[in-house]
Amino acid sequence: MNRVLGIESSCDETAAAIVEGGRVVRSDVVASQNEVHARYGGVVPELASRAHILNVVPVVQAALDRAGCTLAELDGIAVTNAPGLVGALLVGMQTAKAIAWVTGLPIVGVHHLQGHLSAIYLEPEPPPMPHLALIVSGGHTSLVRVNDHGDVVELGRTRDDAAGEAFDKGAKLLGLGYPGGVVIDRLARTGDPKAVDLPRSMLASTHGDDFSFSGLKTALLHHVRATGIPEGQVLADLCASYQAAIVEVLVRKTRRAARREGLRHVQVCGGVAANSALRAGMLAAGAEDDFRVYIPPPARCTDNAAMIAAAGYHLLVRGERAGLDLDASPSAPLPRRA
Ligand code: KG4
Ligand code: ZN
């Protein structure tokens, strides 16, 4: 097992990549649907499925072309089969199954979060096992102990909105468009994070490693109802304050879990790991508390197929195989042994 084709279509990115040995990226192609969904302020599932259908074959072909290889030179196929939008997942899965059927290549289904956890293994110096991982995406916010590839224990998770959802819903409320995280990140750079007092939820140790972000969203709603949607510097200050409320909770709870679990290596992954304040805050916390922080480059934090190929490689090496009856699972939790 060496050269794996990864296919990802769980949300609004159609992606294909070819990775060797779970470590070396030969090609990594992502077709974003941001323009399709921007006017709705969020992903419209049916539009996502249709865009995946249009994009998936050209994206897979581009991944093969850029890697300079043919289907006959692949050793296996990895495809995201959970969790995500079911219609979107099915497009990538049907494509993967069709390729497996005509080539006879082995195929495995990959849990999307296992993919995010594997993105860091495409970097020159990945974290050793065991380590702590903070997964922060549009759909998930979890603290996870990673004992080995596919051997993970979830320590805590969000009880309501994910961190990415908090960014996206906050941005929508402020009329900033979709996806909101990137816009808030950019505007916050010139803002004062202490300008507006917003709540930090679930910081007490009695809440364990769980998170909650829906109260913050409501606080922003009340603030905007009282003052109106600001512009210019006041908008930058509000974005910086909102972002700081999310980032501070993520950093404080992660450093507490690292200390308690006795883990000196911490990775941050998922789309929100692209956030500049979170990256800086985690690195500063690691320097203070003496743990090493690992964060993929921004393009490998957001959805991509290289991470799916990397995760799938380890499953294929372990001998795991899916049949052509592999099913999509829209809400499957991260398996303890993936
Ligand atoms: O991992 P991802 O691409 O898709 C899911 O698995 O959900 O994460 C997407 C999320 C979106 O909520 C998006 O707003 C957020 O990641 N995001 C960011 C940044 N870039 C993407 N949030 C904050 N700052 C960013 N720079
Ligand atoms: Zn994701």
Coordinates of C-alpha atoms and ligand atoms in Angstrom, one line a residue:
M1 CA 0.0 0.0 0.0
N2 CA 1.5 3.3 -1.0
R3 CA -0.4 5.7 -3.3
V4 CA -3.9 6.5 -2.1
L5 CA -6.5 8.6 -3.9
G6 CA -8.6 10.6 -1.4
I7 CA -12.0 12.1 -2.2
E8 CA -13.8 14.6 0.1
S9 CA -17.3 16.0 -0.5
S10 CA -19.0 16.1 2.9
C11 CA -19.9 19.8 2.8
D12 CA -19.2 22.6 0.3
E13 CA -15.7 21.7 -1.0
T14 CA -15.2 19.1 -3.7
A15 CA -11.7 17.8 -3.2
A16 CA -9.4 15.0 -4.5
A17 CA -5.7 14.3 -3.7
I18 CA -3.1 11.7 -4.1
V19 CA -0.8 11.0 -1.1
E20 CA 2.0 8.5 -0.9
G21 CA 2.7 6.5 2.3
G22 CA 0.2 8.7 4.3
R23 CA 2.9 11.4 4.3
V24 CA 3.8 12.7 0.8
V25 CA 1.3 14.8 -1.1
R26 CA 1.6 14.3 -4.8
S27 CA -1.5 16.4 -5.6
D28 CA -4.1 18.3 -3.7
V29 CA -7.1 19.8 -5.6
V30 CA -10.0 21.7 -3.9
A31 CA -13.0 23.2 -5.8
S32 CA -14.7 25.6 -3.4
Q33 CA -18.4 26.4 -3.6
N34 CA -18.2 29.6 -1.7
E35 CA -19.8 31.6 -4.5
V36 CA -22.7 29.2 -4.8
H37 CA -23.7 29.6 -1.1
A38 CA -22.5 33.2 -0.3
R39 CA -25.8 34.9 -1.1
Y40 CA -27.7 32.6 1.3
G41 CA -25.3 33.2 4.2
G42 CA -24.7 29.4 4.7
V43 CA -24.5 26.1 2.8
V44 CA -27.7 25.1 1.0
P45 CA -27.5 21.3 0.9
E46 CA -29.3 20.7 -2.4
L47 CA -27.1 23.3 -4.1
A48 CA -24.0 21.7 -2.6
S49 CA -24.9 18.2 -4.0
R50 CA -25.5 19.6 -7.5
A51 CA -22.2 21.5 -7.4
H52 CA -20.4 18.4 -6.3
I53 CA -21.9 16.5 -9.2
L54 CA -20.5 19.1 -11.7
N55 CA -17.1 19.3 -10.0
V56 CA -16.2 15.8 -8.9
V57 CA -14.9 14.2 -12.1
P58 CA -12.8 17.2 -13.2
V59 CA -11.4 17.5 -9.7
V60 CA -10.4 13.8 -9.6
Q61 CA -8.9 14.1 -13.1
A62 CA -6.9 17.2 -12.0
A63 CA -5.6 15.3 -9.0
L64 CA -4.4 12.5 -11.2
D65 CA -2.9 14.9 -13.8
R66 CA -1.0 17.0 -11.2
A67 CA 0.4 13.8 -9.6
G68 CA 1.4 12.6 -13.1
C69 CA -0.2 9.2 -12.5
T70 CA -3.1 7.0 -13.9
L71 CA -5.7 5.1 -12.1
A72 CA -3.7 1.9 -12.8
E73 CA -0.8 3.4 -10.7
L74 CA -2.9 3.8 -7.5
D75 CA -2.9 1.3 -4.6
G76 CA -6.2 2.3 -2.9
I77 CA -9.0 4.8 -2.5
A78 CA -10.2 6.6 0.6
V79 CA -13.5 8.5 0.7
T80 CA -15.2 10.5 3.4
N81 CA -18.4 8.7 4.3
A82 CA -19.3 10.4 7.6
P83 CA -20.4 12.8 9.0
G84 CA -21.7 15.6 6.7
L85 CA -24.6 16.5 4.3
V86 CA -25.9 13.1 3.1
G87 CA -26.5 14.2 -0.5
A88 CA -23.0 15.8 -0.7
L89 CA -21.3 12.7 0.9
L90 CA -23.0 10.4 -1.6
V91 CA -21.5 12.2 -4.7
G92 CA -17.9 11.6 -3.5
M93 CA -18.8 8.1 -2.4
Q94 CA -20.4 7.1 -5.7
T95 CA -17.4 8.4 -7.6
A96 CA -15.0 6.5 -5.3
K97 CA -17.1 3.3 -5.7
A98 CA -17.3 3.6 -9.5
I99 CA -13.5 3.9 -9.7
A100 CA -13.0 1.0 -7.3
W101 CA -15.4 -1.1 -9.3
V102 CA -13.7 -0.5 -12.7
T103 CA -10.1 -0.8 -11.3
G104 CA -10.6 -3.4 -8.6
L105 CA -8.7 -1.1 -6.2
P106 CA -9.5 -1.5 -2.4
I107 CA -11.6 1.3 -0.9
V108 CA -12.2 2.5 2.7
G109 CA -14.6 5.0 4.2
V110 CA -13.0 7.7 6.3
H111 CA -14.6 9.7 9.2
H112 CA -14.2 13.4 8.3
L113 CA -12.8 14.2 11.8
Q114 CA -10.3 11.4 11.5
G115 CA -9.3 13.2 8.3
H116 CA -8.8 16.5 10.1
L117 CA -6.7 14.7 12.7
S118 CA -4.5 13.3 10.0
A119 CA -3.7 16.6 8.1
I120 CA -0.8 17.3 10.5
Y121 CA 0.9 14.0 9.3
L122 CA 1.5 15.7 5.9
E123 CA 3.9 18.2 7.6
P124 CA 7.6 17.6 8.1
E125 CA 7.4 17.3 11.9
P126 CA 4.1 15.8 13.1
P127 CA 3.3 15.3 16.8
P128 CA 4.3 12.0 18.5
M129 CA 1.7 9.7 20.0
P130 CA -0.1 10.2 22.4
H131 CA -1.1 13.8 22.0
L132 CA -4.0 16.1 22.6
A133 CA -6.0 17.4 19.7
L134 CA -8.4 20.3 19.5
I135 CA -10.7 19.8 16.5
V136 CA -12.5 23.0 15.6
S137 CA -14.5 23.1 12.4
G138 CA -17.9 24.4 11.0
G139 CA -19.7 21.3 12.4
H140 CA -17.5 20.2 15.4
T141 CA -15.6 21.4 18.4
S142 CA -14.0 18.6 20.4
L143 CA -11.0 17.9 22.6
V144 CA -9.6 14.5 21.8
R145 CA -6.8 12.3 23.2
V146 CA -5.0 10.7 20.2
N147 CA -3.3 7.5 21.4
D148 CA -2.5 6.3 17.8
H149 CA -3.8 6.6 14.3
G150 CA -7.4 5.8 14.6
D151 CA -7.2 5.2 18.4
V152 CA -8.9 8.3 19.9
V153 CA -10.8 9.2 23.0
E154 CA -13.1 12.2 22.9
L155 CA -12.6 14.1 26.2
G156 CA -15.2 16.8 25.5
R157 CA -17.3 18.5 22.8
T158 CA -19.6 21.4 22.2
R159 CA -23.0 21.0 23.6
D160 CA -24.6 23.3 21.0
D161 CA -22.9 25.4 18.3
A162 CA -19.4 24.5 16.9
A163 CA -16.7 27.2 17.0
G164 CA -16.9 27.6 13.2
E165 CA -20.7 27.9 13.4
A166 CA -20.3 30.7 16.0
F167 CA -18.0 32.5 13.5
D168 CA -20.4 31.9 10.6
K169 CA -23.6 32.9 12.5
G170 CA -21.9 35.9 14.0
A171 CA -20.8 37.1 10.6
K172 CA -24.2 36.5 9.2
L173 CA -25.7 38.6 12.0
L174 CA -23.3 41.4 11.1
G175 CA -24.1 41.1 7.4
L176 CA -20.5 40.0 6.6
G177 CA -21.4 37.1 4.3
Y178 CA -20.3 33.4 4.1
P179 CA -18.0 31.8 5.2
G180 CA -17.8 34.2 8.1
G181 CA -14.7 33.0 9.9
V182 CA -12.3 34.4 7.3
V183 CA -14.0 37.8 7.2
I184 CA -14.1 38.1 11.0
D185 CA -10.5 37.1 11.2
R186 CA -9.5 39.8 8.7
L187 CA -11.6 42.6 10.2
A188 CA -10.5 41.7 13.8
R189 CA -6.8 42.4 12.9
T190 CA -7.4 46.1 13.2
G191 CA -9.8 45.9 16.1
D192 CA -9.6 46.1 19.9
P193 CA -10.5 42.7 21.4
K194 CA -11.3 44.3 24.8
A195 CA -13.8 46.9 23.2
V196 CA -17.0 44.9 23.9
D197 CA -17.5 42.7 26.9
L198 CA -18.8 39.3 25.7
P199 CA -19.4 36.1 27.7
R200 CA -16.8 33.2 28.0
S201 CA -18.9 30.1 28.5
M202 CA -18.2 26.8 30.3
L203 CA -14.8 27.9 31.7
A204 CA -15.5 26.4 35.2
S205 CA -13.8 23.0 35.7
T206 CA -17.2 21.5 36.6
H207 CA -18.0 21.7 32.9
G208 CA -15.1 19.3 32.1
D209 CA -13.8 19.6 28.5
D210 CA -17.2 20.5 27.0
F211 CA -17.9 23.8 25.2
S212 CA -20.8 26.0 24.5
F213 CA -21.0 28.9 22.0
S214 CA -24.7 29.6 21.6
G215 CA -24.8 32.0 24.5
L216 CA -22.1 34.1 22.8
K217 CA -24.1 34.3 19.6
T218 CA -27.1 35.4 21.6
A219 CA -25.0 38.1 23.4
L220 CA -23.9 39.4 20.0
L221 CA -27.6 39.5 18.9
H222 CA -28.6 41.5 22.0
H223 CA -25.6 43.9 21.4
V224 CA -26.5 44.5 17.8
R225 CA -30.2 45.0 18.7
A226 CA -29.2 47.6 21.2
T227 CA -26.6 49.5 19.1
G228 CA -27.3 48.5 15.5
I229 CA -24.8 47.0 13.1
P230 CA -21.6 49.1 13.3
E231 CA -19.2 50.1 10.6
G232 CA -15.5 51.0 10.3
Q233 CA -13.4 50.9 13.4
V234 CA -16.4 50.0 15.7
L235 CA -17.2 47.0 13.5
A236 CA -13.5 45.9 13.6
D237 CA -13.6 46.3 17.5
L238 CA -16.8 44.2 17.7
C239 CA -15.3 41.5 15.4
A240 CA -12.1 41.4 17.5
S241 CA -14.1 41.2 20.7
Y242 CA -16.3 38.3 19.3
Q243 CA -13.3 36.4 18.0
A244 CA -11.4 36.9 21.3
A245 CA -14.4 35.4 23.2
I246 CA -14.2 32.2 21.1
V247 CA -10.4 32.0 21.0
E248 CA -10.0 32.6 24.8
V249 CA -12.3 29.7 25.7
L250 CA -10.6 27.3 23.2
V251 CA -7.1 28.1 24.4
R252 CA -7.9 28.0 28.1
K253 CA -9.8 24.7 27.9
T254 CA -7.1 23.1 25.7
R255 CA -4.2 24.1 28.0
R256 CA -6.1 22.8 31.0
A257 CA -6.8 19.5 29.3
A258 CA -3.1 19.2 28.3
R259 CA -2.0 19.8 31.8
R260 CA -4.5 17.3 33.3
E261 CA -3.8 14.6 30.8
G262 CA 0.0 15.1 31.1
L263 CA 0.3 15.6 27.3
R264 CA 3.2 17.8 26.1
H265 CA 2.2 17.8 22.4
V266 CA -1.0 19.5 21.2
Q267 CA -2.4 19.7 17.7
V268 CA -5.1 22.1 16.5
C269 CA -7.1 21.1 13.3
G270 CA -10.2 21.9 11.4
G271 CA -11.2 25.0 9.5
V272 CA -11.1 27.3 12.6
A273 CA -7.5 26.3 13.1
A274 CA -6.8 28.7 10.2
N275 CA -7.8 31.6 12.5
S276 CA -4.8 33.9 13.1
A277 CA -5.8 34.7 16.7
L278 CA -6.3 31.1 17.6
R279 CA -2.9 30.1 16.1
A280 CA -1.1 32.9 17.9
G281 CA -3.0 32.2 21.2
M282 CA -2.2 28.5 21.1
L283 CA 1.5 29.0 20.3
A284 CA 1.7 31.6 23.2
A285 CA 0.0 29.1 25.6
G286 CA 2.3 26.3 24.6
A287 CA 5.4 28.5 25.2
E288 CA 4.1 29.4 28.7
D289 CA 2.9 25.9 29.7
D290 CA 5.8 24.1 28.0
F291 CA 3.8 22.0 25.5
R292 CA 4.5 21.9 21.8
V293 CA 1.8 23.1 19.4
Y294 CA 1.3 21.7 15.9
I295 CA -1.1 23.4 13.4
P296 CA -1.4 22.5 9.7
P297 CA -1.0 25.4 7.2
P298 CA -4.3 27.2 6.7
A299 CA -5.2 25.4 3.5
R300 CA -4.9 22.0 5.2
C301 CA -7.0 23.2 8.2
T302 CA -10.1 23.8 6.0
D303 CA -11.6 20.8 4.1
N304 CA -9.3 19.0 1.7
A305 CA -8.8 15.5 0.4
A306 CA -5.1 15.1 1.2
M307 CA -6.1 14.6 4.9
I308 CA -8.6 12.0 3.8
A309 CA -6.0 10.1 1.8
A310 CA -3.6 10.3 4.8
A311 CA -6.2 8.9 7.2
G312 CA -7.4 6.3 4.7
Y313 CA -3.8 5.1 4.2
H314 CA -3.6 3.9 7.8
L315 CA -6.9 2.1 7.5
L316 CA -5.9 0.4 4.3
V317 CA -2.5 -0.7 5.8
R318 CA -4.4 -2.3 8.7
G319 CA -6.3 -4.3 6.1
E320 CA -9.6 -2.5 6.4
R321 CA -11.8 -2.7 3.2
A322 CA -15.2 -1.4 2.5
G323 CA -17.6 -3.1 0.1
L324 CA -19.5 -1.4 -2.7
D325 CA -22.4 -1.2 -0.2
L326 CA -20.4 1.4 1.9
D327 CA -23.1 3.8 3.2
A328 CA -23.1 7.5 4.1
S329 CA -23.6 8.3 7.7
P330 CA -24.6 12.0 8.2
S331 CA -24.1 12.2 11.9
A332 CA -21.8 9.4 13.0
P333 CA -19.6 10.3 16.0
L334 CA -15.8 10.0 15.8
P335 CA -15.2 6.3 16.3
R336 CA -13.0 5.4 19.3
R337 CA -11.1 3.1 17.0
A338 CA -11.4 4.4 13.4
Ligands
KG4_1 O1 -13.2 22.1 8.5 P1 -14.0 23.0 7.7 O2 -13.4 23.5 6.3 O3 -15.4 22.4 7.3 C1 -16.0 21.6 8.3 O4 -15.7 20.4 8.5 O5 -17.0 22.2 8.9 O6 -14.4 24.3 8.6 C2 -15.1 25.3 8.1 C3 -15.3 26.4 9.2 C4 -16.3 27.5 8.8 O7 -17.1 27.6 9.9 C5 -15.4 28.7 8.6 O8 -16.0 29.9 9.0 C6 -14.2 28.4 9.6 O9 -14.0 27.0 9.4 N1 -13.0 29.1 9.2 C7 -12.5 30.1 10.0 C8 -11.4 30.6 9.3 N2 -11.2 29.9 8.1 C9 -12.3 29.0 8.1 N3 -12.9 30.5 11.2 C10 -12.1 31.5 11.8 N4 -11.1 32.1 11.2 C11 -10.6 31.6 10.0 N5 -9.6 32.2 9.4
ZN2 ZN -14.0 19.8 7.9

